[in-house]
Amino acid sequence: MKKMMVAGNWKMNMLRYQAKDLTQDILSGLVDVKDDIDIVLAPPFTALDVVSGLIGNSRVMLAAQNVFWEDRGAFTGEISPAMLVDAGCKWVIIGHSERRGILGETDTVVRKKIKASLSDGLNVIVCVGETLQEREVGKTIKIVQSQVESALMDLELDDPQRFVIAYEPVWAIGTGENATPKEAEDVHVTIREITGSIFAQDSELIRIIYGGSVNGDNIDELLHMENIDGALIGGAGLDADSFVKIVKIAGE
Ligand code: 13P
């Protein structure tokens, strides 16, 4: 059965001592949360070991926020999928709009990272989403379609539950202005049609989660939509109470 997913993307926040405090607070808030929801924390690279040590064998899973596509070698500053697995990661976020927009990541780069990660045992959350400018000229569906099709090109999925697509409209990230449930659902339906055309009924197990100014007040409505299978949380994930509240609502 498909489980809901709530993932906290901490972005470039949290020194190690802060990561420790936040993780401890989240873990103690989660003690009475039901098991049928996947909870993922994505701290910065420098705090992966701190968070990994604290979550241990708990139900919370560790994610990295980025990865390189080669196994090893002369790639100064990069980190391979095998290194992330070694650091305790089960998941990796790939193609976040901040990486696409600020660091110049292309669809081709995103695809290479997805393939390398899946084949080295990491599960993938790939992010897609249109900018404000693209939305304003009515290109939302076109942009998301091409990002998703590119991410899925020649992809073989041994287990569809290892692959999550996060729809994160860029204009909704960190702005306090989230897509309405209906707006998000419309895009999720398009994504579901694409995954369906490629993976047939297996595609039902691919989770499509929403991200962009999600908080404890708007999560409930969003998750009532048929094709919204969870959320990728930025700002609200840096506060243990808010994050736990979102997880609890998602688990209801
Ligand atoms: P906010 O929740 O801060 O809008 O960030 C969303 C996001 O980018 C998660 O990856």
mmCIF file of N, CA, C and O in Angstrom, residues 184-229:
data_model
loop_
_atom_site.group_PDB
_atom_site.id
_atom_site.type_symbol
_atom_site.label_atom_id
_atom_site.label_comp_id
_atom_site.label_asym_id
_atom_site.label_seq_id
_atom_site.Cartn_x
_atom_site.Cartn_y
_atom_site.Cartn_z
ATOM 1 N N ALA A 184 -2.830 22.638 -7.079
ATOM 2 C CA ALA A 184 -1.832 21.583 -6.917
ATOM 3 C C ALA A 184 -2.361 20.270 -7.488
ATOM 4 O O ALA A 184 -1.664 19.577 -8.237
ATOM 5 N N GLU A 185 -3.606 19.950 -7.170
ATOM 6 C CA GLU A 185 -4.190 18.685 -7.640
ATOM 7 C C GLU A 185 -4.173 18.614 -9.174
ATOM 8 O O GLU A 185 -3.860 17.571 -9.744
ATOM 9 N N ASP A 186 -4.487 19.719 -9.831
ATOM 10 C CA ASP A 186 -4.503 19.695 -11.298
ATOM 11 C C ASP A 186 -3.136 19.304 -11.859
ATOM 12 O O ASP A 186 -3.036 18.528 -12.808
ATOM 13 N N VAL A 187 -2.083 19.858 -11.242
ATOM 14 C CA VAL A 187 -0.737 19.524 -11.726
ATOM 15 C C VAL A 187 -0.407 18.069 -11.365
ATOM 16 O O VAL A 187 0.166 17.323 -12.173
ATOM 17 N N HIS A 188 -0.795 17.653 -10.167
ATOM 18 C CA HIS A 188 -0.519 16.263 -9.764
ATOM 19 C C HIS A 188 -1.219 15.263 -10.705
ATOM 20 O O HIS A 188 -0.669 14.204 -11.019
ATOM 21 N N VAL A 189 -2.410 15.619 -11.161
ATOM 22 C CA VAL A 189 -3.123 14.732 -12.086
ATOM 23 C C VAL A 189 -2.320 14.599 -13.388
ATOM 24 O O VAL A 189 -2.146 13.497 -13.925
ATOM 25 N N THR A 190 -1.793 15.718 -13.858
ATOM 26 C CA THR A 190 -0.965 15.663 -15.073
ATOM 27 C C THR A 190 0.245 14.764 -14.857
ATOM 28 O O THR A 190 0.594 13.939 -15.706
ATOM 29 N N ILE A 191 0.877 14.920 -13.694
ATOM 30 C CA ILE A 191 2.060 14.085 -13.407
ATOM 31 C C ILE A 191 1.652 12.608 -13.351
ATOM 32 O O ILE A 191 2.318 11.737 -13.902
ATOM 33 N N ARG A 192 0.515 12.350 -12.727
ATOM 34 C CA ARG A 192 0.033 10.958 -12.618
ATOM 35 C C ARG A 192 -0.241 10.374 -14.003
ATOM 36 O O ARG A 192 0.027 9.203 -14.261
ATOM 37 N N GLU A 193 -0.749 11.204 -14.911
ATOM 38 C CA GLU A 193 -1.002 10.703 -16.273
ATOM 39 C C GLU A 193 0.307 10.311 -16.949
ATOM 40 O O GLU A 193 0.386 9.299 -17.636
ATOM 41 N N ILE A 194 1.342 11.128 -16.710
ATOM 42 C CA ILE A 194 2.632 10.804 -17.348
ATOM 43 C C ILE A 194 3.200 9.507 -16.752
ATOM 44 O O ILE A 194 3.627 8.618 -17.478
ATOM 45 N N THR A 195 3.185 9.416 -15.417
ATOM 46 C CA THR A 195 3.749 8.190 -14.814
ATOM 47 C C THR A 195 2.910 6.981 -15.252
ATOM 48 O O THR A 195 3.455 5.913 -15.517
ATOM 49 N N GLY A 196 1.602 7.176 -15.366
ATOM 50 C CA GLY A 196 0.727 6.075 -15.786
ATOM 51 C C GLY A 196 1.057 5.614 -17.196
ATOM 52 O O GLY A 196 1.055 4.415 -17.491
ATOM 53 N N SER A 197 1.369 6.567 -18.070
ATOM 54 C CA SER A 197 1.638 6.188 -19.454
ATOM 55 C C SER A 197 2.975 5.451 -19.565
ATOM 56 O O SER A 197 3.196 4.687 -20.491
ATOM 57 N N ILE A 198 3.849 5.653 -18.590
ATOM 58 C CA ILE A 198 5.159 4.985 -18.662
ATOM 59 C C ILE A 198 5.188 3.688 -17.848
ATOM 60 O O ILE A 198 5.714 2.672 -18.290
ATOM 61 N N PHE A 199 4.610 3.737 -16.661
ATOM 62 C CA PHE A 199 4.762 2.574 -15.765
ATOM 63 C C PHE A 199 3.465 1.801 -15.547
ATOM 64 O O PHE A 199 3.401 0.951 -14.661
ATOM 65 N N ALA A 200 2.439 2.097 -16.307
ATOM 66 C CA ALA A 200 1.137 1.425 -16.181
ATOM 67 C C ALA A 200 0.675 1.391 -14.728
ATOM 68 O O ALA A 200 0.813 2.379 -14.026
ATOM 69 N N GLN A 201 0.177 0.220 -14.254
ATOM 70 C CA GLN A 201 -0.434 0.308 -12.912
ATOM 71 C C GLN A 201 0.575 0.461 -11.797
ATOM 72 O O GLN A 201 0.232 0.898 -10.698
ATOM 73 N N ASP A 202 1.832 0.128 -12.059
ATOM 74 C CA ASP A 202 2.888 0.359 -11.059
ATOM 75 C C ASP A 202 2.951 1.822 -10.655
ATOM 76 O O ASP A 202 3.391 2.169 -9.571
ATOM 77 N N SER A 203 2.537 2.682 -11.568
ATOM 78 C CA SER A 203 2.680 4.117 -11.320
ATOM 79 C C SER A 203 1.827 4.578 -10.139
ATOM 80 O O SER A 203 2.104 5.602 -9.527
ATOM 81 N N GLU A 204 0.810 3.809 -9.817
ATOM 82 C CA GLU A 204 -0.032 4.175 -8.670
ATOM 83 C C GLU A 204 0.774 4.215 -7.376
ATOM 84 O O GLU A 204 0.406 4.873 -6.418
ATOM 85 N N LEU A 205 1.867 3.472 -7.352
ATOM 86 C CA LEU A 205 2.681 3.417 -6.122
ATOM 87 C C LEU A 205 3.727 4.532 -6.062
ATOM 88 O O LEU A 205 4.413 4.705 -5.058
ATOM 89 N N ILE A 206 3.861 5.275 -7.159
ATOM 90 C CA ILE A 206 4.785 6.416 -7.139
ATOM 91 C C ILE A 206 4.082 7.552 -6.402
ATOM 92 O O ILE A 206 2.984 7.959 -6.786
ATOM 93 N N ARG A 207 4.729 8.047 -5.354
ATOM 94 C CA ARG A 207 4.071 9.143 -4.626
ATOM 95 C C ARG A 207 4.364 10.488 -5.275
ATOM 96 O O ARG A 207 5.481 10.737 -5.717
ATOM 97 N N ILE A 208 3.334 11.316 -5.316
ATOM 98 C CA ILE A 208 3.495 12.675 -5.835
ATOM 99 C C ILE A 208 3.168 13.600 -4.664
ATOM 100 O O ILE A 208 2.027 13.635 -4.182
ATOM 101 N N ILE A 209 4.185 14.289 -4.176
ATOM 102 C CA ILE A 209 3.992 15.120 -2.990
ATOM 103 C C ILE A 209 4.072 16.596 -3.387
ATOM 104 O O ILE A 209 4.625 16.941 -4.430
ATOM 105 N N TYR A 210 3.514 17.437 -2.538
ATOM 106 C CA TYR A 210 3.477 18.878 -2.839
ATOM 107 C C TYR A 210 4.421 19.629 -1.894
ATOM 108 O O TYR A 210 4.521 19.305 -0.706
ATOM 109 N N GLY A 211 5.091 20.646 -2.433
ATOM 110 C CA GLY A 211 5.921 21.507 -1.583
ATOM 111 C C GLY A 211 5.767 22.959 -1.993
ATOM 112 O O GLY A 211 5.546 23.276 -3.169
ATOM 113 N N GLY A 212 5.892 23.858 -1.008
ATOM 114 C CA GLY A 212 5.769 25.294 -1.282
ATOM 115 C C GLY A 212 4.868 25.919 -0.243
ATOM 116 O O GLY A 212 3.642 25.838 -0.327
ATOM 117 N N SER A 213 5.512 26.490 0.806
ATOM 118 C CA SER A 213 4.780 27.172 1.884
ATOM 119 C C SER A 213 3.745 26.278 2.578
ATOM 120 O O SER A 213 2.677 26.748 2.957
ATOM 121 N N VAL A 214 4.095 25.003 2.726
ATOM 122 C CA VAL A 214 3.204 24.113 3.480
ATOM 123 C C VAL A 214 3.413 24.367 4.969
ATOM 124 O O VAL A 214 4.546 24.537 5.435
ATOM 125 N N ASN A 215 2.315 24.393 5.713
ATOM 126 C CA ASN A 215 2.416 24.554 7.168
ATOM 127 C C ASN A 215 1.285 23.780 7.849
ATOM 128 O O ASN A 215 0.471 23.131 7.171
ATOM 129 N N GLY A 216 1.261 23.901 9.151
ATOM 130 C CA GLY A 216 0.269 23.150 9.921
ATOM 131 C C GLY A 216 -1.163 23.587 9.651
ATOM 132 O O GLY A 216 -2.111 22.874 9.986
ATOM 133 N N ASP A 217 -1.331 24.762 9.054
ATOM 134 C CA ASP A 217 -2.688 25.252 8.802
ATOM 135 C C ASP A 217 -3.231 24.880 7.423
ATOM 136 O O ASP A 217 -4.438 24.817 7.226
ATOM 137 N N ASN A 218 -2.328 24.690 6.451
ATOM 138 C CA ASN A 218 -2.850 24.390 5.106
ATOM 139 C C ASN A 218 -2.666 22.932 4.677
ATOM 140 O O ASN A 218 -3.181 22.522 3.632
ATOM 141 N N ILE A 219 -1.937 22.150 5.478
ATOM 142 C CA ILE A 219 -1.626 20.774 5.049
ATOM 143 C C ILE A 219 -2.882 19.909 4.917
ATOM 144 O O ILE A 219 -2.999 19.097 3.995
ATOM 145 N N ASP A 220 -3.820 20.098 5.820
ATOM 146 C CA ASP A 220 -4.986 19.223 5.840
ATOM 147 C C ASP A 220 -5.754 19.280 4.515
ATOM 148 O O ASP A 220 -6.036 18.264 3.883
ATOM 149 N N GLU A 221 -6.025 20.511 4.091
ATOM 150 C CA GLU A 221 -6.767 20.702 2.834
ATOM 151 C C GLU A 221 -6.017 20.113 1.641
ATOM 152 O O GLU A 221 -6.610 19.508 0.763
ATOM 153 N N LEU A 222 -4.707 20.340 1.634
ATOM 154 C CA LEU A 222 -3.906 19.836 0.509
ATOM 155 C C LEU A 222 -3.993 18.316 0.440
ATOM 156 O O LEU A 222 -4.166 17.728 -0.626
ATOM 157 N N LEU A 223 -3.884 17.678 1.607
ATOM 158 C CA LEU A 223 -3.851 16.211 1.621
ATOM 159 C C LEU A 223 -5.218 15.575 1.367
ATOM 160 O O LEU A 223 -5.302 14.370 1.171
ATOM 161 N N HIS A 224 -6.253 16.399 1.350
ATOM 162 C CA HIS A 224 -7.558 15.849 1.001
ATOM 163 C C HIS A 224 -7.688 15.596 -0.501
ATOM 164 O O HIS A 224 -8.621 14.950 -0.959
ATOM 165 N N MET A 225 -6.762 16.127 -1.270
ATOM 166 C CA MET A 225 -6.816 15.927 -2.719
ATOM 167 C C MET A 225 -6.371 14.497 -3.043
ATOM 168 O O MET A 225 -5.413 13.987 -2.456
ATOM 169 N N GLU A 226 -7.038 13.909 -4.006
ATOM 170 C CA GLU A 226 -6.808 12.486 -4.285
ATOM 171 C C GLU A 226 -5.371 12.171 -4.698
ATOM 172 O O GLU A 226 -4.840 11.103 -4.373
ATOM 173 N N ASN A 227 -4.754 13.101 -5.427
ATOM 174 C CA ASN A 227 -3.420 12.784 -5.959
ATOM 175 C C ASN A 227 -2.281 13.475 -5.215
ATOM 176 O O ASN A 227 -1.176 13.573 -5.729
ATOM 177 N N ILE A 228 -2.549 13.979 -4.030
ATOM 178 C CA ILE A 228 -1.464 14.562 -3.218
ATOM 179 C C ILE A 228 -1.120 13.564 -2.117
ATOM 180 O O ILE A 228 -1.917 13.304 -1.228
ATOM 181 N N ASP A 229 0.078 12.989 -2.243
ATOM 182 C CA ASP A 229 0.453 11.864 -1.380
ATOM 183 C C ASP A 229 1.397 12.267 -0.258
ATOM 184 O O ASP A 229 2.096 11.403 0.303
#
